[in-house]
Amino acid sequence: MSSHCAWLMLVTFPFFLMAGAREKPVCTAQSNIGKEVLVGSNLTVSCVFSKTCTKIIFRDNEEIKNKQSPSSSEVSVDVKDVTELSIFTCRCKEDPEPCGIDITPGYPPDIPQNLTCVRKTEYGNVTCTWKIGRETKITTICHLGVDDGHPLIYSSVMNSTGFCFSTFPIRGSMLQLSVMLNISNSLGSNISGPHNFTLRNIVKPSRPNITHIECFSQRCHLRTDNHSMNLVEVQYKVENQILGSLQTGAEQILNVSSLHPYTTYKFRIRRKINREVGLWSDWSLEKEAETEEEAPKKELDVWYMQDPKSSNCFRIFWKKFSKSEAKGKILRYKLSVQVKRKKNSTILDANITNRPICCDSCSVSVSAINSKGQSPAKFINLRSPESVLDVKSQILSNDSIALFWTKPAIAGPKTEYVVHWYAVGDKEKLWWIRVMNTSIDITGLQPHKCYHGAVTALRSNGPAVAFIHGISTWQSVPEQGPVPQQSWKKSESLEVKWSTISQDKIRGCLRNYSIYLNKLNGSIEHFSVNYSSTQYTISGLSPGECYNLWVTAWTDAGEGPRGSDLPFCTLSDSEKLLSLVILAGGTVLLICLIILCFCQFSSVQKRFLRCCQCLLPTVIPDPANSKCAREYVVEQFHHHQSDSSISEDPDIMQVEEFHSPSGFTCNYIKSFSQESTSSDTTQITRTTDITGDYIYTRGAISGGEEEEEDEEDRSFDEFGFRPCINPFLEPLVLSNGKLDLDAVIINCSEFMDCT
Ligand SMILES: *[C@@H]1O[C@H](CO)[C@@H](O)[C@H](O)[C@H]1NC(C)=O
Ligand SMILES: *[C@@H]1O[C@H](CO)[C@@H](O)[C@H](O)[C@H]1NC(C)=O
Ligand SMILES: *[C@@H]1O[C@H](CO)[C@@H](O)[C@H](O)[C@H]1NC(C)=O
Ligand SMILES: *[C@@H]1O[C@H](CO)[C@@H](O)[C@H](O)[C@H]1NC(C)=O
Ligand SMILES: *[C@@H]1O[C@H](CO)[C@@H](O)[C@H](O)[C@H]1NC(C)=O
Ligand SMILES: *[C@@H]1O[C@H](CO)[C@@H](O)[C@H](O)[C@H]1NC(C)=O
Ligand SMILES: *[C@@H]1O[C@H](CO)[C@@H](O)[C@H](O)[C@H]1NC(C)=O
Ligand SMILES: *[C@@H]1O[C@H](CO)[C@@H](O)[C@H](O)[C@H]1NC(C)=O
Ligand SMILES: *[C@@H]1O[C@H](CO)[C@@H](O)[C@H](O)[C@H]1NC(C)=O
């Protein structure tokens, strides 16, 4: 808002609404040195009233004391050191209508500065811009005088940041331009000049355009609109980073070479009359273009890791090309395996970067394929390295570790080493670096993670390796303890297994486990087990005693908390005897079943019936409903067989050594066995491995390894007994760890065939 009307708006607006305008103002306000004054001035503001009344005067709406004689029609006030806009108003006390004046302090203009004149195109008008030296704070106007024999003055406007602009035409065939600048306000004026310009030198060509771009893999041709300039600058960027620029003569086709394939470039151009004359035009609008693909020229970086379990199995890893190496979009990888002149190639998806391979004395190569071709293949021989190096490590920070190693004995002066590492539990993500030194700082590690790795020296006579087992930048104690579980138990020994802890709970490199055995008398025994095993056999226990057991895990930072407790009691000697007896009972029942089968068969039935009557109840029992068959046979068989002190080959023993005691009936076994059911429930659950082979085979050995099963199979073959082992038409059904014989049907025809 202009300072002239500020006071009017402030004071009179509500008044207009109330009373409407009057013909003659009550008073007029004035200053002895005008409205616009130099900053810091002393002045006197006075109001002349047209009628007599009680006169009051305000500065910025605050009444100020004034010297006045009641008879005088004038009231005045002396103001010192005005530095800010001040609004003075006067009125009669009785009459709300005021008069007023705005006093604006300011400065006279400085010398004009920074004059630039530009001619738009060779035939256009000239625009000059200059700046007033310091802010004047009051209305200031600029003038520009052009003297070409007939001086002409052009006025201009000043914008709010103190710049003046003036645009004027060029008359006739002027070569030189001479301008004068004049800045003025109410406090004074200042001039500069004359300033002389050579007209040709201030010509700024119009903005050029890129009309068309054609790209090949390493160069682009830019077509521009017609122009008469003969210097053009081309600038090209990738992702807003300027990569280069070149200046050329103004051909209509601009050739930009040494570009990268498969890259999107942004081009822009500007132009100038020539190298010496004129100003640069504005930059053209940017135009994008993509260069074409090329076949990759570099070999992929390929490395491998041997499977620790198998000497001829490896996992091949390769690193993706960087964008500039790929020279295009990698579509596939080609993995070739060469075994003795025979080459086998596999095409793999572009997102695959590793592959397991099993082969003997072979070499592999991987190449990357884009739309224009494939990268050269580099073969690497898959060999089990010799272990001769020695690696030391030193933690540098939370994400880096320094590794040092010794030169292997037979290494040449220029031996290349490959250092690889991976986080434990994530073998599919492998990092590796190739170095010529015997030390390296590996980075990008995470605290609380454990890494394995190796340093491999690529010697001419075969690789040499040193393994790095478990390095970590920052370790804590494990957050969890392992949960122990009883695997088997005897009267004097027990095997315990425990769960592994998930990698993120270990918080470092697992070193070993501690097993604590708390006896009832309070003493605690302690066993240490290497981290690679998760089971342990404790011997030397007392029969019939109870213990509590727990397991903890250790990292380099110390011992973690204990997992759950495993309380257990060893078998007493009498229980041991009992189990032997139950086993014998089970064997009798089995014999009963076999005889039953014989008796069922019609041709043999009669002959055996009389002999069998002693064993058969009046109604032939259904084996599926026999409780003793259902629960105890299996269980006690197992019981017996797990005790290796009784027999090394329980399968055979049960049949051969059984002598049926007379009067030993099924009923007896039934009731007898019931007593012992509750003694050890864990035994029942251990029969879960029983499958269709019934008692003889897997029922006896729980958690059996495949090799053991093979052995059993063989022993049955020796006895020529095999077809009879599986006389059931349907497999047994196991529920809740109990063998359910409901589904058992004995196929006696097969049974007879084999005898
Ligand atoms: C204004 O008045 C003060 C005190 O009366 C004096 O010191 C100062 O120099 C005066 N300023 C001007 C610009 O005259
Ligand atoms: C012009 O500006 C200069 C520098 O501020 C100043 O010294 C000079 O007095 C000014 N001239 C006029 C006429 O105000
Ligand atoms: C004006 O010119 C001076 C010196 O020539 C320079 O330091 C200053 O930055 C320029 N100011 C502007 C706004 O261009
Ligand atoms: C005043 O003109 C200058 C020079 O062209 C410009 O940089 C500035 O932004 C303008 N200020 C305003 C408020 O327009
Ligand atoms: C040059 O300036 C004159 C006068 O100010 C105006 O009439 C004319 O249109 C301008 N020419 C161009 C190309 O701007
Ligand atoms: C500058 O312009 C002011 C106001 O138009 C004028 O009074 C003054 O004479 C001019 N000065 C010169 C040197 O032309
Ligand atoms: C550019 O100039 C050439 C010859 O000077 C002419 O044939 C062509 O039509 C012009 N193109 C444009 C877009 O003006
Ligand atoms: C630019 O390339 C085109 C096509 O290859 C060729 O005709 C032209 O001569 C080249 N121009 C320059 C300046 O190299
Ligand atoms: C390393 O990481 C651990 C766990 O994140 C943190 O407590 C420790 O302050 C870190 N040390 C440094 C030196 O950054």
GROMACS .gro file of N, CA and C in nm, residues 262 293-298 300 318-323 325-334 348-352 367-371 373-375:
model
  111
  262TYR      N    1   2.368  -4.833  -2.403
  262TYR     CA    2   2.254  -4.863  -2.317
  262TYR      C    3   2.243  -4.763  -2.202
  293GLU      N    4   2.235  -5.104  -2.726
  293GLU     CA    5   2.314  -5.202  -2.650
  293GLU      C    6   2.434  -5.251  -2.730
  294GLU      N    7   2.527  -5.310  -2.659
  294GLU     CA    8   2.643  -5.373  -2.720
  294GLU      C    9   2.669  -5.502  -2.644
  295ALA      N   10   2.734  -5.596  -2.705
  295ALA     CA   11   2.766  -5.719  -2.632
  295ALA      C   12   2.866  -5.686  -2.523
  296PRO      N   13   2.852  -5.744  -2.402
  296PRO     CA   14   2.949  -5.715  -2.296
  296PRO      C   15   3.089  -5.764  -2.334
  297LYS      N   16   3.190  -5.687  -2.296
  297LYS     CA   17   3.326  -5.721  -2.336
  297LYS      C   18   3.407  -5.780  -2.222
  298LYS      N   19   3.359  -5.759  -2.100
  298LYS     CA   20   3.435  -5.804  -1.983
  298LYS      C   21   3.394  -5.946  -1.945
  300LEU      N   22   3.287  -6.216  -1.662
  300LEU     CA   23   3.222  -6.211  -1.531
  300LEU      C   24   3.322  -6.252  -1.424
  318TRP      N   25   2.862  -6.588  -0.924
  318TRP     CA   26   2.917  -6.484  -1.010
  318TRP      C   27   2.856  -6.351  -0.973
  319LYS      N   28   2.934  -6.245  -1.002
  319LYS     CA   29   2.887  -6.112  -0.968
  319LYS      C   30   2.817  -6.052  -1.088
  320LYS      N   31   2.708  -5.982  -1.063
  320LYS     CA   32   2.639  -5.914  -1.172
  320LYS      C   33   2.729  -5.804  -1.227
  321PHE      N   34   2.718  -5.780  -1.354
  321PHE     CA   35   2.792  -5.670  -1.414
  321PHE      C   36   2.737  -5.536  -1.363
  322SER      N   37   2.826  -5.438  -1.353
  322SER     CA   38   2.777  -5.303  -1.330
  322SER      C   39   2.710  -5.258  -1.460
  323LYS      N   40   2.639  -5.146  -1.453
  323LYS     CA   41   2.565  -5.102  -1.570
  323LYS      C   42   2.659  -5.076  -1.688
  325GLU      N   43   2.950  -5.215  -1.737
  325GLU     CA   44   3.010  -5.339  -1.786
  325GLU      C   45   2.911  -5.420  -1.869
  326ALA      N   46   2.783  -5.411  -1.830
  326ALA     CA   47   2.683  -5.495  -1.896
  326ALA      C   48   2.655  -5.448  -2.038
  327LYS      N   49   2.669  -5.321  -2.064
  327LYS     CA   50   2.648  -5.261  -2.196
  327LYS      C   51   2.511  -5.298  -2.253
  328GLY      N   52   2.416  -5.325  -2.167
  328GLY     CA   53   2.283  -5.362  -2.212
  328GLY      C   54   2.210  -5.427  -2.097
  329LYS      N   55   2.090  -5.476  -2.126
  329LYS     CA   56   2.014  -5.545  -2.021
  329LYS      C   57   2.052  -5.692  -2.027
  330ILE      N   58   2.108  -5.742  -1.916
  330ILE     CA   59   2.145  -5.884  -1.914
  330ILE      C   60   2.017  -5.966  -1.910
  331LEU      N   61   2.002  -6.053  -2.009
  331LEU     CA   62   1.879  -6.130  -2.020
  331LEU      C   63   1.894  -6.268  -1.959
  332ARG      N   64   2.014  -6.326  -1.974
  332ARG     CA   65   2.036  -6.463  -1.928
  332ARG      C   66   2.182  -6.481  -1.891
  333TYR      N   67   2.210  -6.589  -1.821
  333TYR     CA   68   2.348  -6.631  -1.802
  333TYR      C   69   2.364  -6.769  -1.864
  334LYS      N   70   2.484  -6.792  -1.914
  334LYS     CA   71   2.510  -6.925  -1.971
  334LYS      C   72   2.618  -6.989  -1.886
  348LEU      N   73   2.053  -6.980  -1.783
  348LEU     CA   74   1.990  -6.946  -1.655
  348LEU      C   75   1.927  -6.808  -1.663
  349ASP      N   76   1.830  -6.788  -1.577
  349ASP     CA   77   1.760  -6.662  -1.569
  349ASP      C   78   1.854  -6.550  -1.523
  350ALA      N   79   1.821  -6.427  -1.560
  350ALA     CA   80   1.911  -6.315  -1.529
  350ALA      C   81   1.916  -6.284  -1.380
  351ASN      N   82   1.820  -6.331  -1.302
  351ASN     CA   83   1.825  -6.298  -1.158
  351ASN      C   84   1.900  -6.403  -1.077
  352ILE      N   85   1.950  -6.504  -1.143
  352ILE     CA   86   2.024  -6.610  -1.072
  352ILE      C   87   2.172  -6.571  -1.067
  367SER      N   88   2.893  -6.689  -1.865
  367SER     CA   89   2.895  -6.565  -1.941
  367SER      C   90   2.756  -6.503  -1.939
  368ALA      N   91   2.755  -6.370  -1.951
  368ALA     CA   92   2.629  -6.296  -1.945
  368ALA      C   93   2.585  -6.265  -2.087
  369ILE      N   94   2.455  -6.270  -2.107
  369ILE     CA   95   2.402  -6.252  -2.243
  369ILE      C   96   2.307  -6.133  -2.243
  370ASN      N   97   2.330  -6.039  -2.335
  370ASN     CA   98   2.229  -5.935  -2.357
  370ASN      C   99   2.180  -5.944  -2.501
  371SER      N  100   2.102  -5.849  -2.543
  371SER     CA  101   2.037  -5.865  -2.674
  371SER      C  102   2.138  -5.863  -2.789
  373GLY      N  103   2.465  -5.992  -2.764
  373GLY     CA  104   2.565  -6.098  -2.762
  373GLY      C  105   2.601  -6.138  -2.621
  374GLN      N  106   2.710  -6.213  -2.609
  374GLN     CA  107   2.746  -6.261  -2.477
  374GLN      C  108   2.888  -6.222  -2.441
  375SER      N  109   2.913  -6.216  -2.311
  375SER     CA  110   3.046  -6.177  -2.264
  375SER      C  111   3.142  -6.293  -2.285
   0.00000   0.00000   0.00000
